[in-house]
Amino acid sequence: MLDLKFVRENKELVENLCARRGSPAKISEILELDANRLVMLKKCEILRAERNQLTLGAKGGKPSDSDLERGKELKIELSALEQELGLLERHIKEKLLWLPNLLADDVPEGTGGEDNVEFKKWGSLPEFSFSVKDHQELGENLDIIDLARAAKVAGSRYYYLKGDGALLTWALHFWATKVLVSRGFTPFFTPGVAKENTLFGTGYLPFNDVSMYKIEDENYSLIGTSEQTLIGYHADEVLDLSSGPLKYTAFSPCFRKESGSYGKDTRGIFRVHQFHKVEQVIFCLPQDSPRYYEECLANEEYFLQQLEIPYRVVKACVGDMGFPGYKKYDIEAWFPAQDRYREVTSNTNLTDFQARRLNIRAKIKDDLVYAHTISATGVTDRFIAAILENYQQEDGSITIPKVLRDFVGKDLIAHATTAN
């Protein structure tokens, strides 16, 4: 959420921002309401001053009947005005919730993922002497992915991971969590649901409501990411960041409707309604967020480098970044069967956008400032799809990446490990 004073003093900038980011917010309406608010504040000050004068005058003796009568009138007038002011301020806040975050100067223009700008690439693309299969075909042949039974049980875009597929997934997420803990992150298991005020506070509402699974007749939704519950953890708190940032990681299921993706990525486990993710979240002082934003990216790159999966890093363009984001990197892993890079992680510097909405502050000497937050993927189940495709052998078996072998307990997935 942007500061109201900033909006008032930078009307043209904020209007241009809303136009670039496709926000429906009307800045003129906000400023008109703000002008009314300032008038009402002045009226309240005048009434309070008059009330104080009456109180001071009464200290010298018994107040007159006219003073008593005026005191009663002031109480009624001030109460009504304060109530009206409170309603107006809530209305302004509702309008401010629709304003997107500011953008970093180097965010590329564009309307979608095709306009993202590559700025880093790592790894040599694997060469195969045979016709490669995609991860769905590989997983189904090995009986480690079952989409048909998942569709029977839960519908489309759900999946079972079984046998060595389940072991490989556990290994991936446990290994990534272990790495993050060694780098100063505190591990969490969080609630799988979040209240609406948390979703508004983190910026997922009102902008992204079509992707949320709302629980009918309840003030809850299933979480789309543990970012929501990790950031909400410190709502209405003053953080002690004097000795450094707070670094959190969580492993959780994530639920997303994927509205608007009908007919897109229908094969496999790439675009689904439920998946597992290890998340990185950092709370830091404003001047430190660029540094820790890069640190989260370094963690993401480390995971892919250790897994020896080729990737590239892109800067997300304006149209491919959620409204809460100030700047976003995506990492795209190489998928041989598709002959292209596909997004597997994202990393967003949210500056003070979420902290303002959730009232998360930090103390700097004698001042209180809004903290900055960073949210980044650690690993997701999309990594499993990338592993299957990049490590496939001619006979359909899968070589397990070296860093995961001790966790899985074998070097190769060569056949189904569970009965039909």
Short mmCIF file of C-alpha atoms in Angstrom, two decimals:
data_model
loop_
_atom_site.label_atom_id
_atom_site.label_comp_id
_atom_site.label_asym_id
_atom_site.label_seq_id
_atom_site.Cartn_x
_atom_site.Cartn_y
_atom_site.Cartn_z
CA MET A 1 0.00 0.00 0.00
CA LEU A 2 1.31 3.43 -0.88
CA ASP A 3 1.48 6.19 1.72
CA LEU A 4 -1.41 8.65 1.33
CA LYS A 5 0.92 11.65 1.69
CA PHE A 6 3.08 10.24 -1.12
CA VAL A 7 0.01 9.86 -3.35
CA ARG A 8 -1.07 13.43 -2.57
CA GLU A 9 2.37 14.85 -3.40
CA ASN A 10 2.99 12.66 -6.48
CA LYS A 11 -0.38 12.57 -8.23
CA GLU A 12 0.96 12.35 -11.80
CA LEU A 13 3.56 9.71 -10.94
CA VAL A 14 0.95 7.49 -9.25
CA GLU A 15 -1.51 7.95 -12.12
CA ASN A 16 1.19 6.86 -14.59
CA LEU A 17 2.05 3.93 -12.33
CA CYS A 18 -1.58 2.75 -12.30
CA ALA A 19 -1.79 3.08 -16.07
CA ARG A 20 1.42 1.06 -16.59
CA ARG A 21 0.31 -1.68 -14.21
CA GLY A 22 -3.32 -1.84 -15.29
CA SER A 23 -4.75 -0.79 -11.94
CA PRO A 24 -8.41 0.30 -11.88
CA ALA A 25 -7.69 2.77 -9.04
CA LYS A 26 -8.88 6.35 -9.60
CA ILE A 27 -6.35 8.74 -8.05
CA SER A 28 -8.66 11.75 -8.43
CA GLU A 29 -11.28 9.99 -6.28
CA ILE A 30 -8.71 9.22 -3.58
CA LEU A 31 -7.45 12.82 -3.52
CA GLU A 32 -11.00 14.21 -3.38
CA LEU A 33 -11.75 12.00 -0.39
CA ASP A 34 -8.43 13.03 1.15
CA ALA A 35 -9.31 16.72 0.74
CA ASN A 36 -12.61 16.11 2.55
CA ARG A 37 -10.68 14.25 5.25
CA LEU A 38 -8.33 17.21 5.79
CA VAL A 39 -11.30 19.59 6.11
CA MET A 40 -12.93 17.31 8.68
CA LEU A 41 -9.66 16.99 10.60
CA LYS A 42 -9.47 20.78 10.80
CA LYS A 43 -13.06 20.95 12.06
CA CYS A 44 -12.22 18.35 14.72
CA GLU A 45 -9.20 20.39 15.81
CA ILE A 46 -11.33 23.53 16.13
CA LEU A 47 -13.98 21.73 18.20
CA ARG A 48 -11.35 20.11 20.44
CA ALA A 49 -9.67 23.49 20.98
CA GLU A 50 -13.00 25.05 21.99
CA ARG A 51 -13.69 22.14 24.34
CA ASN A 52 -10.26 22.54 25.92
CA GLN A 53 -10.88 26.26 26.44
CA LEU A 54 -14.15 25.52 28.22
CA THR A 55 -12.36 22.98 30.42
CA LEU A 56 -9.61 25.49 31.30
CA GLY A 57 -12.18 28.18 32.06
CA ALA A 58 -14.06 25.86 34.39
CA LYS A 59 -10.95 25.33 36.53
CA GLY A 60 -11.24 28.89 37.84
CA GLY A 61 -14.67 28.26 39.32
CA LYS A 62 -18.12 26.92 38.60
CA PRO A 63 -18.88 26.87 34.83
CA SER A 64 -21.81 28.94 33.64
CA ASP A 65 -24.99 27.35 32.40
CA SER A 66 -24.15 28.47 28.87
CA ASP A 67 -20.70 26.83 29.12
CA LEU A 68 -22.27 23.60 30.34
CA GLU A 69 -24.76 23.66 27.50
CA ARG A 70 -22.02 24.40 24.97
CA GLY A 71 -19.93 21.58 26.41
CA LYS A 72 -22.76 19.12 25.79
CA GLU A 73 -23.17 20.41 22.23
CA LEU A 74 -19.44 20.07 21.57
CA LYS A 75 -19.43 16.48 22.80
CA ILE A 76 -22.27 15.55 20.44
CA GLU A 77 -20.80 17.46 17.48
CA LEU A 78 -17.31 16.05 17.99
CA SER A 79 -18.56 12.48 18.41
CA ALA A 80 -20.60 12.68 15.19
CA LEU A 81 -17.72 14.28 13.29
CA GLU A 82 -15.18 11.71 14.53
CA GLN A 83 -17.52 8.89 13.54
CA GLU A 84 -17.94 10.40 10.07
CA LEU A 85 -14.17 10.89 9.83
CA GLY A 86 -13.56 7.25 10.78
CA LEU A 87 -15.89 6.05 8.02
CA LEU A 88 -14.18 8.34 5.51
CA GLU A 89 -10.71 7.11 6.49
CA ARG A 90 -11.81 3.49 6.09
CA HIS A 91 -13.19 4.34 2.66
CA ILE A 92 -9.87 5.95 1.69
CA LYS A 93 -7.97 2.90 2.93
CA GLU A 94 -10.19 0.64 0.80
CA LYS A 95 -9.31 2.78 -2.23
CA LEU A 96 -5.59 2.72 -1.36
CA LEU A 97 -5.67 -1.09 -1.26
CA TRP A 98 -6.13 -1.04 -5.05
CA LEU A 99 -2.93 0.91 -5.67
CA PRO A 100 0.01 -1.19 -6.90
CA ASN A 101 3.53 -0.92 -5.57
CA LEU A 102 6.09 1.39 -7.13
CA LEU A 103 8.41 -0.07 -9.77
CA ALA A 104 12.19 -0.22 -9.83
CA ASP A 105 13.78 1.88 -12.56
CA ASP A 106 15.15 -1.18 -14.39
CA VAL A 107 11.86 -3.11 -14.66
CA PRO A 108 11.32 -3.79 -18.39
CA GLU A 109 8.16 -2.62 -20.11
CA GLY A 110 5.90 -5.36 -21.45
CA THR A 111 2.58 -7.11 -21.07
CA GLY A 112 3.52 -10.73 -20.36
CA GLY A 113 6.19 -13.36 -19.92
CA GLU A 114 7.30 -13.09 -23.54
CA ASP A 115 8.55 -9.56 -22.74
CA ASN A 116 10.76 -10.61 -19.81
CA VAL A 117 14.44 -9.84 -20.34
CA GLU A 118 17.15 -12.48 -19.95
CA PHE A 119 20.22 -11.26 -18.11
CA LYS A 120 21.98 -14.42 -16.97
CA LYS A 121 22.35 -18.00 -18.19
CA TRP A 122 24.04 -21.03 -16.61
CA GLY A 123 24.89 -24.57 -17.73
CA SER A 124 25.30 -26.47 -20.97
CA LEU A 125 22.18 -27.93 -22.52
CA PRO A 126 22.14 -31.75 -22.34
CA GLU A 127 22.59 -33.69 -25.56
CA PHE A 128 20.66 -36.88 -26.18
CA SER A 129 21.30 -39.60 -28.77
CA PHE A 130 17.65 -40.66 -28.61
CA SER A 131 14.23 -39.10 -28.86
CA VAL A 132 13.48 -37.47 -25.50
CA LYS A 133 10.23 -37.95 -23.59
CA ASP A 134 8.45 -35.37 -21.49
CA HIS A 135 8.17 -35.75 -17.72
CA GLN A 136 4.59 -37.05 -17.84
CA GLU A 137 5.46 -39.93 -20.15
CA LEU A 138 8.61 -40.73 -18.18
CA GLY A 139 6.79 -40.62 -14.84
CA GLU A 140 3.84 -42.71 -15.99
CA ASN A 141 6.10 -45.32 -17.61
CA LEU A 142 8.01 -45.66 -14.33
CA ASP A 143 4.76 -45.62 -12.33
CA ILE A 144 5.96 -42.72 -10.17
CA ILE A 145 3.39 -40.18 -11.41
CA ASP A 146 -0.32 -40.99 -11.68
CA LEU A 147 -2.51 -38.35 -13.28
CA ALA A 148 -5.38 -40.62 -14.30
CA ARG A 149 -6.21 -41.72 -10.76
CA ALA A 150 -5.76 -38.17 -9.49
CA ALA A 151 -8.33 -37.01 -12.04
CA LYS A 152 -10.68 -39.75 -10.83
CA VAL A 153 -10.28 -38.65 -7.21
CA ALA A 154 -9.89 -34.87 -7.43
CA GLY A 155 -10.36 -33.75 -11.04
CA SER A 156 -8.01 -32.35 -13.65
CA ARG A 157 -4.68 -30.68 -12.81
CA TYR A 158 -4.02 -32.83 -9.75
CA TYR A 159 -1.48 -35.64 -9.47
CA TYR A 160 -0.16 -38.47 -7.37
CA LEU A 161 3.58 -38.82 -6.80
CA LYS A 162 4.28 -42.38 -5.68
CA GLY A 163 7.11 -44.74 -4.89
CA ASP A 164 10.43 -43.31 -6.03
CA GLY A 165 8.60 -40.22 -7.29
CA ALA A 166 7.45 -39.48 -3.75
CA LEU A 167 10.91 -40.22 -2.35
CA LEU A 168 12.54 -37.94 -4.91
CA THR A 169 10.10 -35.15 -4.03
CA TRP A 170 10.71 -35.51 -0.29
CA ALA A 171 14.45 -35.56 -0.94
CA LEU A 172 14.30 -32.36 -2.99
CA HIS A 173 12.31 -30.39 -0.43
CA PHE A 174 14.21 -31.70 2.59
CA TRP A 175 17.58 -31.01 0.95
CA ALA A 176 16.56 -27.45 0.01
CA THR A 177 15.26 -26.78 3.53
CA LYS A 178 18.49 -28.12 5.02
CA VAL A 179 20.52 -25.77 2.80
CA LEU A 180 18.42 -22.75 3.78
CA VAL A 181 18.64 -23.58 7.49
CA SER A 182 22.44 -23.75 7.14
CA ARG A 183 22.24 -20.22 5.69
CA GLY A 184 20.41 -18.73 8.65
CA PHE A 185 16.76 -19.40 7.78
CA THR A 186 14.36 -20.51 10.52
CA PRO A 187 12.17 -23.41 9.32
CA PHE A 188 8.38 -23.29 9.70
CA PHE A 189 5.29 -25.36 9.14
CA THR A 190 2.48 -22.83 8.73
CA PRO A 191 -1.34 -22.97 8.63
CA GLY A 192 -2.73 -24.10 5.29
CA VAL A 193 -5.41 -21.41 5.34
CA ALA A 194 -5.31 -17.64 5.76
CA LYS A 195 -7.93 -15.08 6.75
CA GLU A 196 -9.02 -12.43 4.29
CA ASN A 197 -7.26 -9.66 6.21
CA THR A 198 -3.97 -11.56 5.83
CA LEU A 199 -4.56 -12.01 2.10
CA PHE A 200 -5.38 -8.31 1.75
CA GLY A 201 -2.32 -7.46 3.82
CA THR A 202 0.04 -9.51 1.69
CA GLY A 203 -1.45 -8.05 -1.49
CA TYR A 204 -3.04 -11.21 -2.86
CA LEU A 205 -6.42 -9.58 -2.38
CA PRO A 206 -8.05 -7.68 -3.95
CA PHE A 207 -5.78 -8.12 -7.00
CA ASN A 208 -5.65 -11.91 -7.31
CA ASP A 209 -8.95 -13.18 -5.94
CA VAL A 210 -9.74 -15.32 -9.02
CA SER A 211 -6.84 -17.65 -8.22
CA MET A 212 -7.78 -18.22 -4.57
CA TYR A 213 -9.71 -21.22 -3.24
CA LYS A 214 -12.11 -19.57 -0.80
CA ILE A 215 -13.73 -21.75 1.84
CA GLU A 216 -17.47 -21.30 1.43
CA ASP A 217 -19.23 -19.35 4.21
CA GLU A 218 -15.91 -18.81 6.00
CA ASN A 219 -13.48 -15.91 6.22
CA TYR A 220 -10.64 -18.14 4.97
CA SER A 221 -8.96 -19.28 1.78
CA LEU A 222 -6.49 -22.07 1.13
CA ILE A 223 -3.01 -20.60 0.85
CA GLY A 224 -1.49 -20.15 -2.59
CA THR A 225 1.97 -19.93 -1.01
CA SER A 226 3.40 -19.97 2.51
CA GLU A 227 4.55 -16.40 1.83
CA GLN A 228 1.03 -15.41 2.88
CA THR A 229 1.24 -17.06 6.29
CA LEU A 230 4.91 -16.23 6.91
CA ILE A 231 4.44 -12.51 6.19
CA GLY A 232 1.18 -12.43 8.16
CA TYR A 233 3.03 -13.96 11.13
CA HIS A 234 4.33 -10.50 12.13
CA ALA A 235 1.22 -8.39 11.46
CA ASP A 236 0.87 -5.43 13.86
CA GLU A 237 4.31 -6.01 15.35
CA VAL A 238 7.50 -3.99 15.81
CA LEU A 239 10.47 -6.13 14.79
CA ASP A 240 13.93 -6.04 16.28
CA LEU A 241 16.19 -6.02 13.23
CA SER A 242 19.16 -4.43 14.98
CA SER A 243 21.25 -7.58 14.67
CA GLY A 244 20.13 -8.46 11.15
CA PRO A 245 17.10 -9.58 9.14
CA LEU A 246 14.58 -12.26 10.01
CA LYS A 247 14.93 -15.12 7.53
CA TYR A 248 12.16 -17.73 7.36
CA THR A 249 11.56 -20.80 5.24
CA ALA A 250 8.51 -23.04 5.07
CA PHE A 251 7.51 -26.21 3.26
CA SER A 252 3.82 -26.29 2.41
CA PRO A 253 1.16 -27.40 -0.04
CA CYS A 254 -0.01 -24.54 -2.27
CA PHE A 255 -3.45 -24.24 -3.86
CA ARG A 256 -4.21 -22.19 -6.98
CA LYS A 257 -7.20 -22.18 -9.31
CA GLU A 258 -5.03 -21.28 -12.33
CA SER A 259 -7.99 -19.37 -13.77
CA GLY A 260 -7.42 -18.29 -17.34
CA SER A 261 -5.08 -21.20 -18.08
CA TYR A 262 -7.68 -23.44 -19.73
CA GLY A 263 -5.96 -25.54 -22.39
CA LYS A 264 -2.52 -24.32 -21.33
CA ASP A 265 0.14 -26.75 -20.03
CA THR A 266 -2.37 -29.58 -19.72
CA ARG A 267 0.30 -32.29 -19.63
CA GLY A 268 2.11 -33.36 -16.52
CA ILE A 269 2.61 -31.58 -13.23
CA PHE A 270 3.75 -28.19 -14.48
CA ARG A 271 0.55 -26.12 -14.12
CA VAL A 272 -1.64 -27.64 -11.45
CA HIS A 273 -4.12 -26.74 -8.71
CA GLN A 274 -2.02 -28.14 -5.85
CA PHE A 275 1.73 -28.48 -5.47
CA HIS A 276 4.47 -28.39 -2.84
CA LYS A 277 6.93 -25.57 -2.31
CA VAL A 278 9.80 -24.51 -0.10
CA GLU A 279 9.59 -20.74 0.32
CA GLN A 280 12.09 -18.07 1.35
CA VAL A 281 10.84 -14.96 3.21
CA ILE A 282 12.98 -12.15 4.63
CA PHE A 283 12.06 -9.17 6.82
CA CYS A 284 14.74 -6.49 6.73
CA LEU A 285 15.45 -2.77 7.07
CA PRO A 286 14.59 -0.65 4.01
CA GLN A 287 18.21 0.03 3.05
CA ASP A 288 19.02 -3.70 3.12
CA SER A 289 16.31 -5.13 0.84
CA PRO A 290 18.35 -4.93 -2.41
CA ARG A 291 21.12 -6.98 -0.76
CA TYR A 292 18.83 -9.71 0.58
CA TYR A 293 16.84 -9.78 -2.64
CA GLU A 294 20.06 -10.77 -4.42
CA GLU A 295 20.84 -13.27 -1.66
CA CYS A 296 17.54 -15.07 -2.27
CA LEU A 297 18.34 -15.23 -5.97
CA ALA A 298 21.75 -16.71 -5.15
CA ASN A 299 20.01 -19.43 -3.11
CA GLU A 300 17.71 -20.27 -6.02
CA GLU A 301 20.65 -20.45 -8.40
CA TYR A 302 22.56 -22.64 -5.97
CA PHE A 303 19.77 -25.22 -5.96
CA LEU A 304 19.71 -25.51 -9.74
CA GLN A 305 23.50 -25.52 -10.03
CA GLN A 306 23.81 -28.29 -7.46
CA LEU A 307 21.14 -30.24 -9.33
CA GLU A 308 23.10 -29.52 -12.54
CA ILE A 309 20.04 -28.31 -14.41
CA PRO A 310 20.66 -25.57 -17.01
CA TYR A 311 18.72 -22.37 -16.40
CA ARG A 312 18.44 -18.72 -17.22
CA VAL A 313 17.44 -15.73 -15.06
CA VAL A 314 15.05 -13.13 -16.44
CA LYS A 315 13.87 -9.76 -15.20
CA ALA A 316 10.09 -9.80 -15.09
CA CYS A 317 8.43 -7.06 -17.13
CA VAL A 318 5.71 -4.77 -15.79
CA GLY A 319 2.88 -6.96 -17.08
CA ASP A 320 4.32 -10.20 -15.68
CA MET A 321 4.64 -8.97 -12.11
CA GLY A 322 1.97 -8.95 -9.43
CA PHE A 323 0.83 -5.57 -8.08
CA PRO A 324 2.70 -5.98 -4.74
CA GLY A 325 6.07 -6.41 -6.48
CA TYR A 326 8.69 -3.66 -6.84
CA LYS A 327 11.07 -5.87 -8.80
CA LYS A 328 11.00 -9.56 -9.73
CA TYR A 329 13.41 -12.15 -11.05
CA ASP A 330 12.24 -15.46 -12.51
CA ILE A 331 14.47 -18.48 -13.01
CA GLU A 332 13.57 -20.69 -15.95
CA ALA A 333 14.94 -24.24 -16.08
CA TRP A 334 15.64 -26.10 -19.31
CA PHE A 335 13.00 -28.64 -20.35
CA PRO A 336 14.45 -30.82 -23.15
CA ALA A 337 11.13 -32.28 -24.31
CA GLN A 338 9.77 -28.78 -24.88
CA ASP A 339 13.10 -27.48 -26.18
CA ARG A 340 12.79 -24.33 -24.10
CA TYR A 341 13.25 -22.76 -20.69
CA ARG A 342 10.25 -22.73 -18.32
CA GLU A 343 9.72 -20.81 -15.08
CA VAL A 344 10.47 -22.79 -11.93
CA THR A 345 11.13 -20.04 -9.35
CA SER A 346 10.36 -16.38 -8.74
CA ASN A 347 11.93 -13.84 -6.41
CA THR A 348 10.26 -10.54 -5.53
CA ASN A 349 11.38 -7.47 -3.62
CA LEU A 350 8.13 -6.15 -2.14
CA THR A 351 9.74 -3.15 -0.38
CA ASP A 352 7.33 -1.81 2.29
CA PHE A 353 4.14 -2.64 0.35
CA GLN A 354 3.08 -5.57 2.54
CA ALA A 355 4.44 -4.06 5.75
CA ARG A 356 2.28 -0.95 5.38
CA ARG A 357 -0.83 -3.02 4.79
CA LEU A 358 -0.09 -5.31 7.74
CA ASN A 359 1.49 -2.65 10.00
CA ILE A 360 4.85 -4.42 10.34
CA ARG A 361 7.45 -1.96 11.57
CA ALA A 362 11.06 -1.97 12.66
CA LYS A 363 12.91 0.29 15.06
CA ILE A 364 15.91 2.32 13.86
CA LYS A 365 17.36 4.18 16.86
CA ASP A 366 14.40 6.25 18.08
CA ASP A 367 12.34 5.99 14.90
CA LEU A 368 9.87 3.40 13.66
CA VAL A 369 9.93 2.53 9.95
CA TYR A 370 8.01 0.03 7.88
CA ALA A 371 10.04 -3.12 7.29
CA HIS A 372 10.82 -4.38 3.80
CA THR A 373 9.85 -7.91 2.79
CA ILE A 374 11.27 -10.29 0.21
CA SER A 375 9.54 -13.43 -1.00
CA ALA A 376 11.30 -16.03 -3.12
CA THR A 377 10.84 -19.62 -4.16
CA GLY A 378 13.23 -22.19 -2.79
CA VAL A 379 12.16 -25.24 -4.77
CA THR A 380 8.83 -26.56 -6.08
CA ASP A 381 7.51 -29.75 -7.64
CA ARG A 382 8.33 -28.22 -11.03
CA PHE A 383 11.93 -29.14 -10.17
CA ILE A 384 10.84 -32.79 -10.26
CA ALA A 385 9.57 -32.33 -13.82
CA ALA A 386 12.89 -30.71 -14.78
CA ILE A 387 14.90 -33.50 -13.13
CA LEU A 388 12.98 -36.22 -14.97
CA GLU A 389 13.48 -34.59 -18.35
CA ASN A 390 17.14 -33.62 -17.92
CA TYR A 391 18.24 -36.89 -16.29
CA GLN A 392 16.36 -39.35 -18.52
CA GLN A 393 18.21 -42.30 -20.03
CA GLU A 394 17.53 -44.08 -23.32
CA ASP A 395 15.80 -47.00 -21.56
CA GLY A 396 13.43 -44.60 -19.77
CA SER A 397 15.19 -44.75 -16.41
CA ILE A 398 16.11 -41.61 -14.47
CA THR A 399 19.53 -40.94 -12.98
CA ILE A 400 19.07 -39.24 -9.62
CA PRO A 401 21.07 -36.00 -9.16
CA LYS A 402 24.14 -36.55 -6.98
CA VAL A 403 23.04 -34.17 -4.21
CA LEU A 404 19.79 -36.12 -3.71
CA ARG A 405 21.11 -39.68 -3.79
CA ASP A 406 21.75 -40.01 -0.07
CA PHE A 407 18.23 -38.73 0.64
CA VAL A 408 16.56 -41.06 -1.87
CA GLY A 409 18.81 -44.02 -1.06
CA LYS A 410 19.62 -44.96 -4.66
CA ASP A 411 21.28 -43.66 -7.82
CA LEU A 412 18.67 -44.64 -10.39
CA ILE A 413 14.91 -44.85 -10.83
CA ALA A 414 14.64 -47.79 -13.16
CA HIS A 415 11.21 -49.33 -12.60
CA ALA A 416 7.98 -48.90 -10.68
CA THR A 417 8.28 -49.38 -6.94
CA THR A 418 4.60 -49.69 -6.05
CA ALA A 419 1.90 -52.07 -7.22
CA ASN A 420 -1.08 -50.94 -9.27
#
